[in-house]
CSV table of C-alpha atoms and ligand atoms in Angstrom, one decimal:
chain,number,residue,atom,x,y,z
R,215,MET,CA,34.7,-19.9,138.6
R,216,ALA,CA,37.2,-22.2,140.3
R,217,GLY,CA,36.6,-25.9,140.3
R,218,ILE,CA,38.5,-28.1,142.7
R,219,VAL,CA,38.2,-31.9,142.6
R,220,LEU,CA,38.6,-33.8,145.8
R,221,ARG,CA,39.6,-37.3,145.0
R,222,LEU,CA,38.9,-40.0,147.5
R,223,GLY,CA,39.8,-43.5,146.4
R,224,SER,CA,37.6,-44.4,143.4
R,225,GLU,CA,35.2,-41.6,144.3
R,226,GLY,CA,35.5,-37.9,144.9
R,227,TYR,CA,33.6,-34.8,144.4
R,228,ALA,CA,33.8,-31.3,143.0
R,229,ILE,CA,34.1,-28.1,145.0
R,230,HIS,CA,32.8,-25.1,143.0
R,231,VAL,CA,33.7,-21.6,144.0
R,232,GLY,CA,32.3,-18.6,142.1
R,233,ARG,CA,29.2,-16.5,141.4
R,234,GLY,CA,25.8,-17.3,139.9
R,235,LEU,CA,26.4,-20.9,140.7
R,236,TYR,CA,22.9,-21.8,141.9
R,237,GLU,CA,21.5,-21.2,138.4
R,238,THR,CA,24.4,-23.2,136.8
R,239,VAL,CA,26.5,-25.9,138.5
R,240,LEU,CA,24.1,-26.5,141.4
R,241,ALA,CA,21.1,-26.9,139.1
R,242,GLN,CA,23.1,-29.2,136.7
R,243,THR,CA,24.3,-31.3,139.6
R,244,LEU,CA,20.8,-31.8,140.8
R,245,VAL,CA,19.6,-32.7,137.4
R,246,GLY,CA,22.3,-35.4,137.3
R,247,MET,CA,21.2,-36.7,140.7
R,248,ASP,CA,17.5,-36.8,139.6
R,249,PRO,CA,15.9,-36.8,143.1
R,250,ALA,CA,12.1,-37.0,143.5
R,251,ARG,CA,12.4,-34.5,146.3
R,252,ILE,CA,14.9,-31.9,147.6
R,253,VAL,CA,15.1,-31.3,151.4
R,254,LEU,CA,16.2,-27.8,151.8
R,255,ALA,CA,17.8,-27.7,155.3
R,256,SER,CA,18.6,-24.2,156.6
R,257,HIS,CA,17.9,-21.4,159.1
R,258,PRO,CA,14.9,-19.2,158.6
R,259,ASP,CA,17.1,-16.1,158.4
R,260,ILE,CA,19.2,-17.5,155.6
R,261,LEU,CA,16.1,-18.6,153.6
R,262,GLU,CA,14.7,-15.1,154.1
R,263,LEU,CA,17.9,-13.5,152.6
R,264,HIS,CA,18.8,-16.0,149.9
R,265,GLY,CA,16.2,-18.7,149.7
R,266,SER,CA,14.1,-17.3,146.9
R,267,ARG,CA,17.1,-17.1,144.6
R,268,LEU,CA,18.1,-20.6,145.4
R,269,GLU,CA,14.6,-22.0,145.0
R,270,ASP,CA,13.9,-20.1,141.8
R,271,ALA,CA,17.1,-21.6,140.3
R,272,LEU,CA,16.1,-25.1,141.5
R,273,ARG,CA,12.5,-24.9,140.2
R,274,GLY,CA,13.8,-23.6,136.9
R,275,MET,CA,15.9,-26.7,136.4
R,276,THR,CA,13.5,-29.3,137.6
R,277,ALA,CA,10.6,-28.1,135.5
R,278,GLY,CA,8.2,-29.1,138.3
R,279,ASP,CA,9.2,-32.8,138.4
R,280,THR,CA,11.0,-32.5,141.7
R,281,SER,CA,9.2,-31.4,144.9
R,282,MET,CA,10.9,-29.4,147.6
R,283,MET,CA,10.4,-29.4,151.3
R,284,HIS,CA,12.0,-27.2,154.0
R,285,PHE,CA,13.6,-28.3,157.2
R,286,THR,CA,14.5,-25.2,159.2
R,287,PHE,CA,15.8,-24.7,162.7
R,288,PRO,CA,17.0,-21.5,164.5
R,289,PRO,CA,20.6,-20.4,164.2
R,290,GLY,CA,23.1,-20.9,167.0
R,291,GLU,CA,25.5,-23.6,168.1
R,292,GLU,CA,23.0,-24.6,170.8
R,293,ASN,CA,20.8,-25.9,168.1
R,294,LYS,CA,23.4,-28.3,166.7
R,295,SER,CA,21.7,-30.7,169.0
R,296,LEU,CA,20.0,-34.0,169.4
R,297,LEU,CA,16.7,-32.3,169.8
R,298,THR,CA,17.1,-30.6,166.3
R,299,LEU,CA,18.3,-33.8,164.8
R,300,GLU,CA,15.2,-35.7,166.1
R,301,ARG,CA,13.0,-33.0,164.7
R,302,GLY,CA,14.7,-33.5,161.4
R,303,TYR,CA,14.2,-37.3,161.4
R,304,VAL,CA,10.5,-36.8,162.2
R,305,ALA,CA,10.1,-34.1,159.5
R,306,LEU,CA,11.7,-36.3,156.9
R,307,LEU,CA,9.8,-39.4,157.9
R,308,GLU,CA,6.4,-37.6,157.9
R,309,ALA,CA,7.1,-36.2,154.5
R,310,GLY,CA,8.0,-39.7,153.2
R,311,VAL,CA,11.6,-38.8,152.3
R,312,THR,CA,13.4,-41.8,150.8
R,313,ARG,CA,17.0,-42.7,149.9
R,314,GLU,CA,16.2,-41.5,146.4
R,315,ASP,CA,15.9,-38.0,147.6
R,316,VAL,CA,18.6,-35.3,148.3
R,317,VAL,CA,19.3,-33.1,151.3
R,318,LEU,CA,20.7,-29.7,150.5
R,319,ALA,CA,22.5,-28.1,153.4
R,320,PHE,CA,22.1,-24.4,152.9
R,321,GLY,CA,23.9,-22.4,155.6
R,322,GLY,CA,27.0,-22.1,157.7
R,323,GLY,CA,28.9,-24.8,159.6
R,324,VAL,CA,26.0,-25.4,162.0
R,325,VAL,CA,23.6,-26.2,159.2
R,326,GLY,CA,26.2,-28.1,157.3
R,327,ASP,CA,27.2,-30.3,160.3
R,328,LEU,CA,23.7,-31.0,161.4
R,329,ALA,CA,22.1,-31.5,158.0
R,330,GLY,CA,25.0,-33.6,156.9
R,331,PHE,CA,24.6,-35.9,159.9
R,332,LEU,CA,20.8,-36.0,159.3
R,333,ALA,CA,21.6,-37.1,155.8
R,334,ALA,CA,24.2,-39.6,156.9
R,335,SER,CA,21.9,-41.3,159.4
R,336,TYR,CA,18.4,-41.1,158.1
R,337,MET,CA,17.5,-44.4,156.4
R,338,ARG,CA,21.1,-45.3,156.8
R,339,GLY,CA,22.2,-42.5,154.6
R,340,VAL,CA,20.8,-40.3,151.8
R,341,ARG,CA,22.8,-38.2,149.4
R,342,TYR,CA,23.4,-34.5,150.3
R,343,LEU,CA,25.0,-31.4,148.9
R,344,GLN,CA,26.8,-28.7,150.8
R,345,VAL,CA,25.8,-25.2,149.8
R,346,PRO,CA,27.7,-23.1,152.3
R,347,THR,CA,26.7,-19.5,153.0
R,348,THR,CA,29.4,-18.4,155.5
R,349,LEU,CA,33.1,-17.7,154.7
R,350,MET,CA,34.0,-20.2,157.5
R,351,ALA,CA,31.9,-23.0,155.9
R,352,MET,CA,33.2,-22.2,152.3
R,353,VAL,CA,36.8,-22.5,153.4
R,354,ASP,CA,36.5,-25.3,155.9
R,355,SER,CA,33.5,-27.0,157.3
R,356,SER,CA,31.6,-27.9,154.0
R,357,ILE,CA,34.6,-29.8,152.7
R,358,GLY,CA,35.7,-33.2,154.0
R,359,GLY,CA,32.5,-34.9,155.2
R,360,LYS,CA,32.9,-34.5,159.0
R,361,VAL,CA,29.3,-34.1,160.2
R,362,GLY,CA,27.7,-34.3,163.6
R,363,ILE,CA,26.1,-32.6,166.5
R,364,ASP,CA,27.1,-31.4,170.0
R,365,LEU,CA,26.1,-33.0,173.3
R,366,PRO,CA,25.6,-30.7,176.3
R,367,GLY,CA,29.1,-29.4,177.2
R,368,ALA,CA,30.7,-31.6,174.5
R,369,LYS,CA,31.2,-30.1,171.1
R,370,ASN,CA,31.0,-32.4,168.1
R,371,ALA,CA,30.6,-35.3,170.4
R,372,VAL,CA,28.5,-37.4,168.1
R,373,GLY,CA,29.0,-37.7,164.4
R,374,CYS,CA,30.5,-39.5,161.5
R,375,PHE,CA,32.1,-39.1,158.0
R,376,HIS,CA,29.6,-38.7,155.2
R,377,GLN,CA,31.0,-37.0,152.1
R,378,PRO,CA,28.7,-34.7,150.1
R,379,VAL,CA,28.0,-35.2,146.4
R,380,ALA,CA,29.4,-31.7,145.7
R,381,VAL,CA,30.1,-28.5,147.4
R,382,VAL,CA,28.8,-25.3,145.8
R,383,SER,CA,30.1,-22.0,147.2
R,384,ASP,CA,28.4,-19.1,145.7
R,385,ILE,CA,30.2,-15.9,146.8
R,386,GLY,CA,27.1,-13.7,146.1
R,387,VAL,CA,25.6,-14.7,149.5
R,388,LEU,CA,28.6,-13.4,151.5
R,389,LYS,CA,27.5,-9.8,151.0
R,390,THR,CA,24.9,-10.1,153.8
R,391,LEU,CA,27.2,-11.9,156.2
R,392,PRO,CA,27.7,-9.8,159.5
R,393,GLN,CA,31.2,-8.5,160.0
R,394,ARG,CA,31.9,-10.7,163.0
R,395,GLU,CA,31.1,-13.8,160.9
R,396,VAL,CA,33.4,-12.5,158.1
R,397,ASN,CA,36.2,-12.0,160.6
R,398,SER,CA,35.6,-15.5,162.0
R,399,GLY,CA,36.0,-17.0,158.5
R,400,LEU,CA,39.1,-14.9,157.9
R,401,ALA,CA,40.7,-16.4,161.0
R,402,GLU,CA,40.3,-19.8,159.3
R,403,VAL,CA,41.8,-18.4,156.1
R,404,ALA,CA,44.8,-17.2,158.2
R,405,LYS,CA,45.0,-20.7,159.6
R,406,TYR,CA,45.8,-22.1,156.1
R,407,GLY,CA,48.2,-19.3,155.6
R,408,PHE,CA,50.2,-20.1,158.8
R,409,LEU,CA,50.1,-23.8,158.2
R,410,TYR,CA,50.8,-24.1,154.4
R,411,ASP,CA,50.8,-20.9,152.5
R,412,VAL,CA,52.4,-17.7,153.6
R,413,GLU,CA,51.4,-15.9,150.3
R,414,LEU,CA,47.8,-16.4,151.4
R,415,LEU,CA,48.5,-14.1,154.4
R,416,SER,CA,49.5,-11.3,152.0
R,417,MET,CA,46.4,-12.0,149.9
R,418,LEU,CA,44.3,-11.7,153.1
R,419,ARG,CA,45.9,-8.4,154.1
R,420,ILE,CA,45.3,-6.9,150.7
R,421,TRP,CA,41.7,-8.0,150.6
R,422,GLU,CA,41.2,-6.7,154.1
R,423,SER,CA,42.1,-3.1,153.1
R,424,GLU,CA,39.0,-3.0,150.9
R,425,ARG,CA,36.9,-5.8,152.2
R,426,SER,CA,35.0,-6.1,149.0
R,427,PHE,CA,33.0,-9.1,147.9
R,428,GLU,CA,33.0,-7.8,144.3
R,429,GLY,CA,36.0,-8.6,142.1
R,430,THR,CA,38.0,-11.8,142.0
R,431,ALA,CA,40.2,-11.4,145.1
R,432,ILE,CA,37.8,-13.1,147.6
R,433,GLU,CA,37.1,-15.9,145.1
R,434,LYS,CA,40.8,-16.6,144.7
R,435,ILE,CA,41.2,-16.7,148.5
R,436,ILE,CA,38.3,-19.1,149.1
R,437,ALA,CA,39.4,-21.3,146.2
R,438,ARG,CA,43.0,-21.5,147.5
R,439,CYS,CA,41.8,-22.4,151.0
R,440,ALA,CA,39.3,-25.0,149.6
R,441,GLY,CA,42.3,-26.5,147.6
R,442,HIS,CA,44.3,-26.8,150.8
R,443,LYS,CA,41.4,-28.4,152.7
R,444,ALA,CA,40.7,-30.8,149.8
R,445,GLU,CA,44.4,-31.9,149.6
R,446,VAL,CA,44.5,-32.6,153.4
R,447,VAL,CA,41.3,-34.6,153.2
R,448,ARG,CA,42.5,-36.5,150.2
R,449,GLN,CA,45.6,-37.6,152.1
R,450,ASP,CA,43.9,-38.3,155.4
R,451,GLU,CA,40.1,-38.6,154.9
R,452,ARG,CA,39.4,-40.3,158.3
R,453,ASP,CA,41.8,-38.1,160.3
R,454,VAL,CA,44.0,-41.1,161.3
R,455,ILE,CA,47.6,-40.4,160.1
R,456,GLY,CA,48.0,-36.9,161.6
R,457,ILE,CA,47.8,-34.9,158.4
R,458,ARG,CA,44.1,-33.8,158.9
R,459,ALA,CA,44.9,-33.2,162.6
R,460,LEU,CA,47.2,-30.3,161.6
R,461,LEU,CA,44.0,-28.4,160.7
R,462,ASN,CA,43.4,-28.2,164.5
R,463,TYR,CA,46.0,-25.5,164.7
R,464,GLY,CA,44.9,-23.1,167.5
R,465,HIS,CA,42.1,-25.5,168.4
R,466,THR,CA,43.4,-27.0,171.7
R,467,PHE,CA,43.5,-23.5,173.2
R,468,GLY,CA,40.5,-22.4,171.2
R,469,HIS,CA,38.2,-25.2,172.3
R,470,ALA,CA,39.1,-24.5,175.9
R,471,LEU,CA,38.2,-20.8,175.4
R,472,GLU,CA,34.9,-21.7,173.7
R,473,SER,CA,34.0,-24.1,176.4
R,474,ALA,CA,34.9,-21.6,179.1
R,475,CYS,CA,32.5,-19.2,177.5
R,476,GLY,CA,29.7,-21.8,177.2
R,477,TYR,CA,30.0,-21.7,173.4
R,478,GLN,CA,28.0,-18.5,173.2
R,479,ALA,CA,30.2,-15.4,173.6
R,480,LEU,CA,32.9,-16.2,171.1
R,481,ARG,CA,32.5,-17.2,167.4
R,482,HIS,CA,34.5,-20.4,166.5
R,483,GLY,CA,37.0,-18.4,164.4
R,484,GLU,CA,37.5,-15.8,167.1
R,485,ALA,CA,38.4,-18.6,169.6
R,486,VAL,CA,40.7,-20.2,167.0
R,487,ALA,CA,42.4,-16.8,166.3
R,488,LEU,CA,43.2,-16.4,170.0
R,489,GLY,CA,44.2,-20.1,170.2
R,490,MET,CA,46.6,-19.6,167.3
R,491,MET,CA,48.2,-16.7,169.1
R,492,MET,CA,48.5,-18.8,172.2
R,493,ALA,CA,50.1,-21.6,170.2
R,494,ALA,CA,52.6,-19.2,168.6
R,495,ARG,CA,53.5,-17.8,172.0
R,496,ALA,CA,53.9,-21.4,173.4
R,497,ALA,CA,56.1,-22.4,170.4
R,498,GLU,CA,58.3,-19.4,171.1
R,499,MET,CA,58.6,-20.2,174.8
R,500,ASP,CA,59.3,-23.8,174.1
R,501,GLY,CA,62.1,-22.8,171.9
R,502,MET,CA,60.6,-24.6,168.9
R,503,ALA,CA,60.0,-21.4,167.0
R,504,ALA,CA,62.2,-18.4,166.6
R,505,GLY,CA,61.0,-15.0,167.9
R,506,GLY,CA,58.8,-13.1,165.4
R,507,LEU,CA,56.2,-15.9,165.1
R,508,LEU,CA,53.8,-14.3,167.6
R,509,GLU,CA,54.4,-10.9,166.0
R,510,LEU,CA,53.3,-12.2,162.6
R,511,HIS,CA,50.2,-13.8,164.3
R,512,ARG,CA,49.3,-10.6,166.0
R,513,ASP,CA,49.6,-8.6,162.8
R,514,VAL,CA,47.2,-10.8,161.0
R,515,LEU,CA,44.8,-11.8,163.7
R,516,MET,CA,44.4,-8.9,166.1
R,517,PRO,CA,42.4,-6.8,163.5
R,518,LEU,CA,40.0,-9.7,163.3
R,519,ILE,CA,39.2,-9.7,167.0
R,520,ALA,CA,39.7,-6.0,167.7
R,521,GLN,CA,35.9,-5.4,168.1
R,522,VAL,CA,35.3,-8.4,170.2
R,523,GLU,CA,34.7,-7.6,173.9
R,524,ALA,CA,36.0,-9.8,176.7
R,525,PRO,CA,33.3,-12.4,177.3
R,526,GLU,CA,31.5,-11.8,180.5
R,527,GLY,CA,32.7,-14.0,183.3
R,528,LEU,CA,35.6,-15.4,181.3
R,529,GLU,CA,38.5,-16.2,183.7
R,530,VAL,CA,42.0,-17.4,182.9
R,531,GLU,CA,41.7,-20.1,185.5
R,532,VAL,CA,38.6,-21.5,184.0
R,533,VAL,CA,40.3,-21.7,180.5
R,534,LEU,CA,43.2,-23.5,182.1
R,535,ARG,CA,40.9,-25.8,184.0
R,536,ARG,CA,39.1,-26.8,180.8
R,537,MET,CA,42.5,-27.6,179.2
R,538,LEU,CA,43.7,-29.6,182.2
R,539,ALA,CA,40.3,-31.4,182.6
R,540,ASP,CA,40.8,-33.0,179.2
R,541,LYS,CA,44.2,-34.2,180.3
R,542,LYS,CA,43.0,-35.5,183.6
R,543,ARG,CA,40.3,-37.6,181.8
R,544,GLY,CA,43.2,-39.4,180.2
R,545,ARG,CA,42.8,-37.8,176.8
R,546,ARG,CA,46.1,-37.1,175.0
R,547,GLN,CA,46.4,-33.4,174.8
R,548,ARG,CA,47.8,-32.7,171.4
R,549,PHE,CA,49.0,-29.3,170.3
R,550,VAL,CA,49.7,-28.2,166.7
R,551,LEU,CA,52.7,-25.8,166.9
R,552,LEU,CA,54.7,-24.1,164.2
R,553,GLU,CA,58.5,-24.2,163.9
R,554,ALA,CA,58.0,-21.4,161.4
R,555,PRO,CA,55.2,-20.3,159.1
R,556,GLY,CA,54.5,-23.3,156.8
R,557,GLU,CA,56.2,-25.8,159.1
R,558,PRO,CA,53.6,-27.3,161.5
R,559,ARG,CA,54.3,-30.1,163.9
R,560,ILE,CA,52.1,-32.1,166.3
R,561,VAL,CA,53.3,-32.1,169.8
R,562,ASP,CA,52.0,-34.7,172.2
R,563,SER,CA,52.8,-32.9,175.4
R,564,LEU,CA,53.7,-29.4,176.3
R,565,ASP,CA,55.0,-28.1,179.6
R,566,GLU,CA,52.0,-27.0,181.8
R,567,ASP,CA,53.8,-23.8,182.8
R,568,ILE,CA,54.2,-22.8,179.1
R,569,VAL,CA,50.5,-23.5,178.5
R,570,ARG,CA,49.5,-21.4,181.5
R,571,ARG,CA,51.8,-18.5,180.5
R,572,ALA,CA,50.7,-18.5,176.9
R,573,VAL,CA,47.0,-18.4,177.9
R,574,GLU,CA,47.6,-15.7,180.5
R,575,GLU,CA,49.7,-13.5,178.2
R,576,ILE,CA,47.4,-13.5,175.2
R,577,LEU,CA,44.3,-12.9,177.3
R,578,ARG,CA,46.1,-10.0,179.1
R,579,GLU,CA,47.2,-8.5,175.8
R,580,THR,CA,43.8,-8.9,174.2
R,581,TRP,CA,41.5,-7.9,176.9
R,582,GLY,CA,43.7,-6.7,179.8
R,583,MET,CA,42.6,-9.8,181.8
R,584,GLU,CA,44.5,-10.7,184.9
R,585,ARG,CA,44.5,-14.0,186.6
D,815,NAD,N1,32.6,-30.2,159.9
D,815,NAD,C1,33.8,-29.6,159.9
D,815,NAD,O1,34.8,-30.0,159.4
D,815,NAD,C2,33.8,-28.3,160.7
D,815,NAD,C3,35.0,-27.5,160.6
D,815,NAD,C4,35.0,-26.2,161.3
D,815,NAD,C5,33.9,-25.8,162.0
D,815,NAD,N2,32.7,-26.6,162.0
D,815,NAD,C6,31.5,-26.2,162.7
D,815,NAD,O2,31.0,-25.1,162.1
D,815,NAD,C7,30.2,-24.3,163.0
D,815,NAD,C8,30.4,-22.8,162.8
D,815,NAD,O3,30.0,-22.5,161.5
D,815,NAD,P1,29.9,-21.0,161.1
D,815,NAD,O4,31.1,-20.2,161.5
D,815,NAD,O5,29.6,-21.0,159.6
D,815,NAD,O6,28.7,-20.4,161.9
D,815,NAD,P2,27.1,-20.6,161.8
D,815,NAD,O7,26.7,-21.7,161.0
D,815,NAD,O8,26.6,-20.6,163.2
D,815,NAD,O9,26.6,-19.3,161.1
D,815,NAD,C9,26.8,-18.0,161.7
D,815,NAD,C10,25.6,-17.1,161.6
D,815,NAD,O10,25.6,-16.5,160.3
D,815,NAD,C11,24.3,-16.6,159.8
D,815,NAD,N3,24.4,-16.7,158.3
D,815,NAD,C12,24.9,-17.7,157.6
D,815,NAD,N4,25.0,-17.4,156.3
D,815,NAD,C13,24.7,-16.1,156.2
D,815,NAD,C14,24.6,-15.1,155.1
D,815,NAD,N5,25.0,-15.4,153.9
D,815,NAD,N6,24.2,-13.9,155.4
D,815,NAD,C15,23.8,-13.5,156.6
D,815,NAD,N7,23.9,-14.3,157.7
D,815,NAD,C16,24.3,-15.6,157.5
D,815,NAD,C17,23.7,-17.8,160.4
D,815,NAD,O11,22.3,-17.8,160.4
D,815,NAD,C18,24.3,-17.7,161.8
D,815,NAD,O12,23.5,-16.9,162.6
D,815,NAD,C19,30.5,-24.9,164.4
D,815,NAD,O13,29.5,-25.7,164.8
D,815,NAD,C20,31.8,-25.7,164.1
D,815,NAD,O14,31.9,-26.8,165.0
D,815,NAD,C21,32.7,-27.8,161.4
């Protein structure tokens, strides 16, 4: 097992990555927290697959002193919504949940973000644990305390910072993760590789040739990514000095793609994968990066999106309009670009023609899309 400590001022928390962790560190953490009740927040399909193991482990440790309630909602980005949040408040209120209790976010980024925000805002804040079940959530969203919900057409528009008491990533659950979700998480792994850690890209390639969740390779990859995320959050918890903003590599393009598809057709990691290729192309065209950067991105990322079909109705012009719409609203359009692997830079403006050509070229190469 790998244990990473994220230190934040006088506080901090542990991020555990390994196997069999529900029965060990998770149970021990909860014993230490001594809640009267555990609110298990999740999707029904995740509870169906892994809930009984988790609940058996928790019951074993609490010896019947702690009660458990479920708050479930259907999967899908569209449910990271005000409506679900309101349902959550009502469920907790009706069950008499107090600030002595604990919310356990058991799922991917959608559960983690929503349940984290529920915990942050209900009764002005209750303690919560992140127990991620997707690769994406293990390497990224469960760490760092950014929680929130979407508004119609505006992703992550409402939220706050609320750090969990601990993050417990049990790799055993990844065996049931659909391939597309695995690939989406691998795109986030690649993001850390491009930004900070070229060796991670080699580890990723080796792992991909077998794609096995047995053995220690995947544990090492997740722990390494969690370490990078923890270090970034330690340096810039509130995302104010530009260090945490680097994690948005590929996101300016990626968000426009997700938005152009109505947040349905593309997984977050897929949009980020395409966005990173666009950013690499833009960095080359701008002259900031030497040739070869896009080639490296293609090598690593193309296999992750090879099975993804072009989203119906997606048009280059719509993607560009979404990007320019942000700019017109007076928002600074920031891009994270690489001078070389491991050398990221934040760029406050990028020539519109370069943006256009980068989007056009990557969509044409990936899906044969013309303007
Ligand atoms: N807070 C942050 O810092 C941060 C960072 C990055 C992304 N995010 C957010 O994360 C969300 C995306 O998260 P995600 O990629 O984990 O997707 P997700 O939470 O939508 O989960 C993807 C799907 O996998 C299923 N699933 C989860 N675990 C499973 C398992 N072990 N076996 C089988 N199926 C399983 C889920 O039910 C769901 O259908 C987005 O809302 C994004 O905005 C947040």
